[in-house]
Structures are given as C-alpha cells and as structure tokens.
Coordinates of C-alpha atoms and ligand atoms in Angstrom, one line a residue:
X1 CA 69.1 42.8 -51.3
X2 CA 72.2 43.6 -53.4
X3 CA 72.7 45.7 -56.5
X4 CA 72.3 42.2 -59.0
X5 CA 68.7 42.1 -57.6
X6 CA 66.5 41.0 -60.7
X7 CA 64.8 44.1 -61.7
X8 CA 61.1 44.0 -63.3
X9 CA 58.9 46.2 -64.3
X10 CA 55.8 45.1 -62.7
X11 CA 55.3 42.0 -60.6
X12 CA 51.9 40.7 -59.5
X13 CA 51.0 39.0 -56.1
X14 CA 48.6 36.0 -56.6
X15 CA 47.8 33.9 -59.8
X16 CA 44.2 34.2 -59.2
X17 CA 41.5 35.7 -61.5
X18 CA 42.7 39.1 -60.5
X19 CA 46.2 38.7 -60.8
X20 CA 46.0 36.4 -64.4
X21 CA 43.6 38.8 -65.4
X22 CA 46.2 41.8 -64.6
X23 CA 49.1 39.6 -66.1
X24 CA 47.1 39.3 -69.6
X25 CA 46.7 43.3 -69.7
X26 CA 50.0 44.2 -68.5
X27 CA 51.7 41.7 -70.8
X28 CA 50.1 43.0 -73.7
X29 CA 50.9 46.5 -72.6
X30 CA 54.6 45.3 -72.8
X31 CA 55.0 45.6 -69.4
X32 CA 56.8 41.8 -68.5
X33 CA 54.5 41.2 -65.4
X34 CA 56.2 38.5 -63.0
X35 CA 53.4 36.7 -61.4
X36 CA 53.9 35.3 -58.0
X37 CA 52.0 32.0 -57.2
X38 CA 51.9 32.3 -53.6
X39 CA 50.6 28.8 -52.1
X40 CA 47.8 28.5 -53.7
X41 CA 48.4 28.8 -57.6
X42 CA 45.5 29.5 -59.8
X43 CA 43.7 31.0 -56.5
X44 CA 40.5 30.2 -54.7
X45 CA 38.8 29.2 -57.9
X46 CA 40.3 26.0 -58.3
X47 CA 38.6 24.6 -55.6
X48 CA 35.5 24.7 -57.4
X49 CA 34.7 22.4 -60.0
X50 CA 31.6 23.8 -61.6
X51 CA 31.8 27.9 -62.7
X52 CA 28.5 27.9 -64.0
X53 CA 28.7 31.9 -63.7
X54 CA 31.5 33.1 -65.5
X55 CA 30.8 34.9 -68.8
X56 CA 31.1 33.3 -71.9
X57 CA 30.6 29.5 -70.9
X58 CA 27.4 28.5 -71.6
X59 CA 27.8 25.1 -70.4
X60 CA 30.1 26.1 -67.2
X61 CA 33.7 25.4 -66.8
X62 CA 35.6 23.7 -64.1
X63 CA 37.9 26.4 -61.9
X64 CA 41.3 24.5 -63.1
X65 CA 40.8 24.4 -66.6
X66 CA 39.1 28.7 -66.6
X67 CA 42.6 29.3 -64.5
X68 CA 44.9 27.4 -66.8
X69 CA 43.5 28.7 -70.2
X70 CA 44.3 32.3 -67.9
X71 CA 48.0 31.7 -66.9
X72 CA 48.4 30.4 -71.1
X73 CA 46.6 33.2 -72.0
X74 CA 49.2 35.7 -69.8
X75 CA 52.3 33.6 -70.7
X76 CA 51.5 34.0 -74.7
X77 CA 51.5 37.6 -74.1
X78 CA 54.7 37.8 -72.2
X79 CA 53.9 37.3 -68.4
X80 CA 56.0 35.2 -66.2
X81 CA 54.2 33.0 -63.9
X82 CA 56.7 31.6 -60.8
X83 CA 56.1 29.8 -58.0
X84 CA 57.2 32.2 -55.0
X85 CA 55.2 33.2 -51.6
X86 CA 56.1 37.1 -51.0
X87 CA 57.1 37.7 -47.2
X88 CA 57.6 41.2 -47.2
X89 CA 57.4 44.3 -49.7
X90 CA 58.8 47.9 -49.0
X91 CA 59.0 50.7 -50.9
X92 CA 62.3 53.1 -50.7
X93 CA 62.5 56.7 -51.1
X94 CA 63.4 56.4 -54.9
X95 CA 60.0 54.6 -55.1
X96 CA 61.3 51.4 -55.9
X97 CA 59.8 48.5 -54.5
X98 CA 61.6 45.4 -53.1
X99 CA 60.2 42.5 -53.3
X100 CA 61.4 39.3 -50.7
X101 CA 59.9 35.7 -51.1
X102 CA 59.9 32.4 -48.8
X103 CA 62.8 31.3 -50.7
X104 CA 65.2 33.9 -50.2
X105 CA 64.6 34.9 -53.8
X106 CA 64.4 38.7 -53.7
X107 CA 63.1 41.8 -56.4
X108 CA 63.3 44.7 -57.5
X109 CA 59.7 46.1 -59.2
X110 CA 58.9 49.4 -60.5
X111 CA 55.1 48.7 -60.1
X112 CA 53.2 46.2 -57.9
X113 CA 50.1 44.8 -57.9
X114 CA 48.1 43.2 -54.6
X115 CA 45.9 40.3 -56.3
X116 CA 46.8 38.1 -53.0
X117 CA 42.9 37.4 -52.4
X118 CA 41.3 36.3 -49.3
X119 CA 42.1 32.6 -47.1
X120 CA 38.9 31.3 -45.1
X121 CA 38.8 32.0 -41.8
X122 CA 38.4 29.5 -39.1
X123 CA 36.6 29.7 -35.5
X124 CA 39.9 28.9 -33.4
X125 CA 37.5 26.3 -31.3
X126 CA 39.2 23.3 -29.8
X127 CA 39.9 20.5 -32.0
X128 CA 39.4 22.6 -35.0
X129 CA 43.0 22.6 -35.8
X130 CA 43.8 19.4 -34.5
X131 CA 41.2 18.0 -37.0
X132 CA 41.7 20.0 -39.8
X133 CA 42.1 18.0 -42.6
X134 CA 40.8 15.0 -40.9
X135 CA 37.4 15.3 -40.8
X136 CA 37.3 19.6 -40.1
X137 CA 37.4 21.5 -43.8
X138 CA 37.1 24.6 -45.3
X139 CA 36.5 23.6 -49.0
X140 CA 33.5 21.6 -49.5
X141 CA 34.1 20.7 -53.4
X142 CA 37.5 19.5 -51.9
X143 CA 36.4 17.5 -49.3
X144 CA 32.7 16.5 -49.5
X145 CA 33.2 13.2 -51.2
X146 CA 35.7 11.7 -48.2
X147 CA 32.8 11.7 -45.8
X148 CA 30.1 10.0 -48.1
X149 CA 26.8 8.7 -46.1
X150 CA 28.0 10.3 -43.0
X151 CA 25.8 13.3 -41.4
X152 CA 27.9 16.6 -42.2
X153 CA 28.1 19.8 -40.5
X154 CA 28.2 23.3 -42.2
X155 CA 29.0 26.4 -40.1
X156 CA 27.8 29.8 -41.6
X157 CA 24.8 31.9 -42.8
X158 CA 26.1 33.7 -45.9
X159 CA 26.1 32.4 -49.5
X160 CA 29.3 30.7 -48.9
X161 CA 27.5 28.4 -46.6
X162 CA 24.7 27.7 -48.3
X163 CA 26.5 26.6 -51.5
X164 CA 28.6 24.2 -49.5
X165 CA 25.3 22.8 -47.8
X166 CA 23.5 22.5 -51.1
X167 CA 26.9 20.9 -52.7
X168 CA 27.3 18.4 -49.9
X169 CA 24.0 17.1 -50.1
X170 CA 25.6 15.0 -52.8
X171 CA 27.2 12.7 -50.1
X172 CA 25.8 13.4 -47.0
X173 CA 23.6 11.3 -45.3
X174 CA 22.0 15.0 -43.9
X175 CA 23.6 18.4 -43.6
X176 CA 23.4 20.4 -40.8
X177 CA 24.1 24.1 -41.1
X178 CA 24.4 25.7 -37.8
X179 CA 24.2 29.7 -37.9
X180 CA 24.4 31.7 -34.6
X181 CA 21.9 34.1 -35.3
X182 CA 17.7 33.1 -36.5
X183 CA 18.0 35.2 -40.3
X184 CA 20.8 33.7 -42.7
X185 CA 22.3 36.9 -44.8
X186 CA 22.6 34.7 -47.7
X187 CA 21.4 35.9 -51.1
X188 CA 17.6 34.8 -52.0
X189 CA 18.5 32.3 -54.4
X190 CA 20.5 30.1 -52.1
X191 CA 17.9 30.2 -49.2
X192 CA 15.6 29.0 -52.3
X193 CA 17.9 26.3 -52.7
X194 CA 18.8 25.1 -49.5
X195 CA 15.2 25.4 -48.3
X196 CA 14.4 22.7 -51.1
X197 CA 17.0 20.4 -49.5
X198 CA 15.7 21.2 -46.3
X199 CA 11.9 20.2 -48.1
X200 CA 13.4 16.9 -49.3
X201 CA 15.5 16.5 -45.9
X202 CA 18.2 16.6 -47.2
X203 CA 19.4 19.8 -45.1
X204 CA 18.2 20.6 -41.1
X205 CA 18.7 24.1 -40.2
X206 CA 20.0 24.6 -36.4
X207 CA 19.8 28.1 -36.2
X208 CA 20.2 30.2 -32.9
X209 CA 23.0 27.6 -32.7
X210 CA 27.1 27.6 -32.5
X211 CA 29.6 25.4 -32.7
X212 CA 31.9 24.9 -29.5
X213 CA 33.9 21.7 -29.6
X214 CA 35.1 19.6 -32.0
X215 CA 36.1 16.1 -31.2
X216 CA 37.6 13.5 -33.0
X217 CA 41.1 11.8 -34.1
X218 CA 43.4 11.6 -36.7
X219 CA 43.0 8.3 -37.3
X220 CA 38.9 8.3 -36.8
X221 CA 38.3 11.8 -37.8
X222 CA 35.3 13.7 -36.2
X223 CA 33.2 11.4 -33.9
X224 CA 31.0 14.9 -32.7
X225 CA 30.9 18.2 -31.8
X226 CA 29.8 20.2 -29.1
X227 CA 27.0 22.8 -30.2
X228 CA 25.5 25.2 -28.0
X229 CA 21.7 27.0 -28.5
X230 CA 20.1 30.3 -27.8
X231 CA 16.8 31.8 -29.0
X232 CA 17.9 34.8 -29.4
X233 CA 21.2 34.2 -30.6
X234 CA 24.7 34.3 -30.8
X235 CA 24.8 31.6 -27.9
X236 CA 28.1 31.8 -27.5
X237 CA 28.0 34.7 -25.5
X238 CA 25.9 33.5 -23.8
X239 CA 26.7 30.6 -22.1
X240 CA 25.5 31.2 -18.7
X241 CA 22.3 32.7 -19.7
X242 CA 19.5 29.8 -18.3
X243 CA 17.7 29.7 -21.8
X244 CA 21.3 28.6 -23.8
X245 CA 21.7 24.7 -24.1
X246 CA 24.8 23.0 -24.9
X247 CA 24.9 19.1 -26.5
X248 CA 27.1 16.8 -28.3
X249 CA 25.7 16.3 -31.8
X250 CA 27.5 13.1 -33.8
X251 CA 28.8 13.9 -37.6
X252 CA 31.3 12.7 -39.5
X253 CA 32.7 15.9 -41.2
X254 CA 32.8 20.4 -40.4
X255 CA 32.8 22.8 -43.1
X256 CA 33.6 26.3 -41.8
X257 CA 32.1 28.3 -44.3
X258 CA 32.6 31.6 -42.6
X259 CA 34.3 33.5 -44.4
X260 CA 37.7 35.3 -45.6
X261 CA 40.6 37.1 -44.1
X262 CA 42.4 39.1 -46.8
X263 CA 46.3 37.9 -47.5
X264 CA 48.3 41.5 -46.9
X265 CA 50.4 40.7 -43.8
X266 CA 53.4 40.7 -46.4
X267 CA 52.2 44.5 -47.1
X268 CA 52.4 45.9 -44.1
X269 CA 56.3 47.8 -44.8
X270 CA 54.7 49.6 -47.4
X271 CA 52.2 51.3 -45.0
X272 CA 48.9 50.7 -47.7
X273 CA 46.2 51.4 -45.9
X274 CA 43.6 48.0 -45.3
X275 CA 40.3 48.6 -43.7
X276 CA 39.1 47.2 -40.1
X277 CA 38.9 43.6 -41.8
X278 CA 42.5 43.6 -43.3
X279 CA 40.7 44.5 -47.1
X280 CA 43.1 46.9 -49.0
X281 CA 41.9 50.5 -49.7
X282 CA 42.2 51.7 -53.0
X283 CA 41.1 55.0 -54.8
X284 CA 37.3 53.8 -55.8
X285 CA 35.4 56.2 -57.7
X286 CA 34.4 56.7 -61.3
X287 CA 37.6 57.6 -64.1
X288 CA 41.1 55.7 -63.9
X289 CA 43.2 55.0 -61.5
X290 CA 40.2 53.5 -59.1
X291 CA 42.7 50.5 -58.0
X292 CA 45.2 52.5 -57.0
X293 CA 46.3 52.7 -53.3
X294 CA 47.8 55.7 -51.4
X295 CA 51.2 54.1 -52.0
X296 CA 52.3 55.1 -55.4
X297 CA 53.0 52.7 -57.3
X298 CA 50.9 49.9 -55.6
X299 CA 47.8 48.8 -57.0
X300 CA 45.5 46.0 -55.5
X301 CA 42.4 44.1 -57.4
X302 CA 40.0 41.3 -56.6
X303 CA 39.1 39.3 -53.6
X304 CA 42.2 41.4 -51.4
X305 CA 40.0 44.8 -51.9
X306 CA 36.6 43.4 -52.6
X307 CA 35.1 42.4 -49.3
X308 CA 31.6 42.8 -51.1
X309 CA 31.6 41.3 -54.5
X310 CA 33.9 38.2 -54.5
X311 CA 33.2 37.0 -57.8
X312 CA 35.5 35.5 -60.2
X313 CA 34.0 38.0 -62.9
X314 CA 34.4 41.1 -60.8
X315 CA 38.1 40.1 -59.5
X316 CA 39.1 39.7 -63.0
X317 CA 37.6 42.5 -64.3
X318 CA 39.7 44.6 -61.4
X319 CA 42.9 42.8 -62.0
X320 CA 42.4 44.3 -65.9
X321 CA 41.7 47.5 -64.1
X322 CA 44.8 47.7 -62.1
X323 CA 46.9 46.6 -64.8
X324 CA 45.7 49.6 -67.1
X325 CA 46.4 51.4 -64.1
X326 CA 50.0 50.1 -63.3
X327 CA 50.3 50.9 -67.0
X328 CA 49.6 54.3 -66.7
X329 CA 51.6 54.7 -63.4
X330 CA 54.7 53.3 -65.5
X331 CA 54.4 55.4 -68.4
X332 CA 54.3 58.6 -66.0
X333 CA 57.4 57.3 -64.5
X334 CA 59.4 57.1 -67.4
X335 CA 58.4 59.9 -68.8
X336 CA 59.7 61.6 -65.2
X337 CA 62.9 59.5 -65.8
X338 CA 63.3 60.1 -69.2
X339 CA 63.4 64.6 -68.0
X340 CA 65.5 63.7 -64.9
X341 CA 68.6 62.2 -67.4
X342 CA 68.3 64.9 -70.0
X343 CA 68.0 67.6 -67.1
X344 CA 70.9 65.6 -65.9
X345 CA 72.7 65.5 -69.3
X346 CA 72.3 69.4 -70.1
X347 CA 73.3 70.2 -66.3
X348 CA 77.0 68.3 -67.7
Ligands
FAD401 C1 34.8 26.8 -53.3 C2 34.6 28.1 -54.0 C3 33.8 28.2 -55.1 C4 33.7 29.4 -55.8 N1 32.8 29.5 -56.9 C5 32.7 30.6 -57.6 C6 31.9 30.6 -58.8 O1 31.3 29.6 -59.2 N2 31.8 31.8 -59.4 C7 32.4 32.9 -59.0 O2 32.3 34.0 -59.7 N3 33.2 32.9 -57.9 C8 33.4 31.8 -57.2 N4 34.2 31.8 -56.1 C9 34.8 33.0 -55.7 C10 36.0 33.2 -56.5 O3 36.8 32.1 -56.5 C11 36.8 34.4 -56.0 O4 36.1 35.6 -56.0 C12 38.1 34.7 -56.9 O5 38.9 33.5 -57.0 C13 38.9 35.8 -56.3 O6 40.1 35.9 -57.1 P1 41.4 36.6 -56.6 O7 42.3 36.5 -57.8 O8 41.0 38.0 -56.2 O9 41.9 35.8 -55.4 P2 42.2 34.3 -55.1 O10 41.5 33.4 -56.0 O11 42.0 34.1 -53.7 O12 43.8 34.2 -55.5 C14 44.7 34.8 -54.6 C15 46.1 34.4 -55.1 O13 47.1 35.1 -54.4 C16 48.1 34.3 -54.0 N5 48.8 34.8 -52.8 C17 48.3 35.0 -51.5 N6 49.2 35.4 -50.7 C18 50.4 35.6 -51.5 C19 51.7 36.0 -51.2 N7 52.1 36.3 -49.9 N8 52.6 35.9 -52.2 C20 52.2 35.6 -53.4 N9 51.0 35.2 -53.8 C21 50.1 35.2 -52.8 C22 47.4 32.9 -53.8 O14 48.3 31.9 -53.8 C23 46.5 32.9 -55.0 O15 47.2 32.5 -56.1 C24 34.3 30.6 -55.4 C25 35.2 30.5 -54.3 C26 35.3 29.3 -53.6 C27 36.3 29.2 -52.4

C-alpha cells in the first residue's frame, strides 16, 4: 500500500440489503460510501424471485429488481458501487483502515462497514463437490427448474429447507427432505405448508435420516445418493449402531439447505471479535451505536451479525443502523482531528 492509496471516507463490504441499505444513509449523510460487490452482487436476495415479505410491496417483488432499485437508490445519493472482493482489512495505530481486494486494488477508509452476509454451508460428503452444479445445489429458485419431473432431494429441517421443498414442488416429480433428527425447527407456517404437500404427495419426509453419498457425473448428474437411518437420530453417528440402516435412494437433484457460514475470513487482521459460528459481535443493546464492534471504527449489519433473524427487512434496517452509526463515529473523528491541527497550529 503506498502513500497515493485512494482514500475514502467510508467503504462498505457487500452490496446486499444491509450494505445498500447502509450506502443510501451514508450517502445522504455525505459520507461517499464505496460499496464493494464481493462475488455475489446484490447479495443472497437475488436468488429469490418472489419477496412477498418485504414492506411496502403489496404484490411482492422479485430479489433483482428490490436490489437494483437499492444500488440506484444509493448511487443517486452519492454511493459508489464497484465490483471488488476484499481479501484482507487491518487497522493501523492511527486508526486507519486499509482495505486490499482480489485485484490488487487497495484502500484507505476512515470507517468500515461488515455487510459481507452469510454463504450456505455444505455437508463436505463425497461427491458433494464433485457434483456441485451438476445435479448437487444450494439455491433451489436457481436450480429447481433444471431437474423437472425428476424426484428431488432436500437436506435440512429449518425454514430454509422447508421453503426450498415447498418451492420445488413445482418441478419435482416428489421431494424428499431428509433431516437427521425426528422434530424439524422450522417456523409453524412452513411445517403447515410442507405438511400440505406432504397431504397431496407431493413432499415425503425421511426423518431420522442423513445423507452419506452422493453419486453421479458430470455429464449425467446425480444418479443417487447414499442415505443412512436411525430412530433416534443423527444416524450418522451412528453407523455401527445395529438399529441404523444405510440404502441408495435414486433422485435426480440435492439441495443442501443447511444453512450459512458468515463471510469474515477477510476480517480477521482487524481482531473483531465473531462468535463460535464465525457471526460478528457488535455492541447490541438499546440507544446508538448497537452495530458497532470492539474495533473502532468498524461496524457490521445484516446477515454477517444476525445469525437469528436473516430477513431482508431486518438486514436492511441494520445496514441503516450502522451507517447512522459510521456517521456518528466520523463526525467524532473530525472533530478530534479538527483540535489535533489547531493544538498543532497554536503549539507553532
Ligand atoms: C433463496 C433465498 C430466498 C430468500 N427469500 C427471502 C425473502 O423472501 N424475504 C426475506 O426477508 N429474506 C429472504 N432471504 C434472506 C435474505 O436474502 C437475507 O436475509 C439478506 O439477503 C441478508 O442481506 P445481507 O446484506 O446481510 O447479506 P447478503 O445478501 O448475503 O449479501 C452479502 C454481500 O456481501 C458480499 N461479500 C461477501 N464477502 C465479501 C468480501 N470479501 N468482499 C466484498 N463483498 C463481500 C456479497 O458478495 C454480497 O454482495 C432469502 C435468502 C435466500 C438464500
């Protein structure tokens, strides 16, 4: 990094809901916000066709088009939105934070803020990554249509899962969700929906049940998958208990639906402190600066902090929060600047 390092005032990881929603604030607060893309621009909600849930649509409104009116929204107000994965952010003792992306492109930022959100995980079973993209999926709005009339497989118990089984029930011949344990922690109304499916047969529940193996080709894609059973659970573990059964079940397609890992690996210079699951810890509370971190300086908002939530609505209403936050932080530092140079001046 050399002294002609572009210098910005704030720049913003992730053109999500949170960070969008932080660029519109800060922007308007004058405070130029660089938004960084990362390598999914427009975040996790533009895998989604149908928000029916976001306020202020009464109809619904595709992901793509709620995350493009957001990024022309920012950009009116002042925000610049690049392209740019962040590999590594430090802070030095002057409190300056520098800023290094993919590209070799590098920054200088008086504030940051962590709106990286949250990539699905996968089970690391074989043939999962071998197939990926050939039959094994994590986005079920992205992918469901490739694999019409063919029997699908969902993995998961959570809400995630059973919107993906209910979705795919558009083009599967039948969906099978296989959860390792016998409750699902999904909310009410998407057991109420999937168990309508599962009323019209649509969707089979193989609970008690885990996926092992995943076989397949390129060219074919997934033939079938290896799935073992245990009535009392999590059958993995147990595979040389006499009650856990293993068998190859044929399906065309896999949707992991099992959740997120947050995106803060490029953090980890700045020593923020992240929770057991890799979710970054800010202030909380009631009053401001509740997005703040322990780092001064670095906020974080939306799916990268909120391992509960996970809403579009709730990471945008955090990115606001953090920029009125980065706001404040900013304004406190030039005022400290602004006594440093005249204590400077008066000392001359
Ligand atoms: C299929 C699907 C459907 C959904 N449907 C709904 C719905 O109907 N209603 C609802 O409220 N919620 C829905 N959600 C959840 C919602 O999408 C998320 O809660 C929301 O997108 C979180 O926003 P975010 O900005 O925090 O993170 P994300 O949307 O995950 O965005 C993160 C951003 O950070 C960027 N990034 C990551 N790492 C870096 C890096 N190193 N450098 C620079 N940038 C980086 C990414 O490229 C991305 O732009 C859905 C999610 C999925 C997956």
């Amino acid at each position: 990094m050399t002294d002609d390092t572009p210098h910005r005032r704030l720049i913003v990881a992730g053109s999500g809901i949170a960070g969008l929603s932080a660029a519109i604030y800060a922007a308007r607060s004058n405070n130029e916000p660089l938004v960084l893309e990362g390598t999914e621009p427009g975040g996790q909600l533009t895998l989604t066709t149908d928000v029916a849930n976001y306020p202020g649509f009464t109809e619904g409104i595709s992901g793509p088009e709620l995350v493009q009116n957001m990024k022309e929204q920012a950009t009116k107000f002042g925000a610049e939105v690049k392209h740019g994965v962040i590999t590594r952010v430090a802070r030095d003792e002057s409190g300056l934070f520098h800023v290094e992306l993919k590209n070799g492109d590098a920054y200088t930022a008086d504030a940051f803020i962590a709106a990286s959100g949250a990539s699905a995980r996968t089970l690391g079973v074989p043939g999962e990554d071998d197939l990926m993209g050939y039959g094994v999926s994590t986005c079920a709005t992205c992918d469901g249509a490739f694999f019409r009339d063919e029997d699908m497989l969902v993995v998961g118990g959570g809400d995630a899962a059973m919107e993906e089984a209910t979705f795919l029930t558009k083009f599967a011949d039948t969906v099978y969700v296989a959860h390792r344990r016998e409750e699902f922690r999904a909310e009410d109304y998407w057991i109420d929906r999937v168990q309508e499916k599962v009323d019209a047969g649509d969707i089979e529940l193989l609970t008690n049940t885990e996926l092992l193996e995943i076989h397949g080709s390129a060219e074919a894609g997934v033939d079938h998958v290896r799935l073992a059973r245990n009535p009392t659970g999590h059958p993995s573990e147990r595979l040389d208990d006499p009650e856990t059964e293993q068998f190859d079940f044929e399906v065309g397609a896999v949707f992991l639906a099992i959740g997120h890992t947050p995106n803060t690996g490029y953090l980890a210079e700045t020593g923020v402190e992240l929770d057991d699951e890799g979710y970054i810890v800010t202030q909380g509370g009631r009053g401001g600066n509740q997005t703040a971190t322990a780092v001064p300086g670095l906020f974080g908002a939306g799916d990268v902090v909120d391992f509960h939530y996970q809403q579009a609505a709730t990471a945008g209403g955090m990115g606001v929060m953090a920029a009125l936050d980065a706001d404040d932080y900013l304004e406190d530092l030039e005022r400290e600047r602004g006594k440093r140079v005249a204590s400077a001046e008066s000392d001359d």
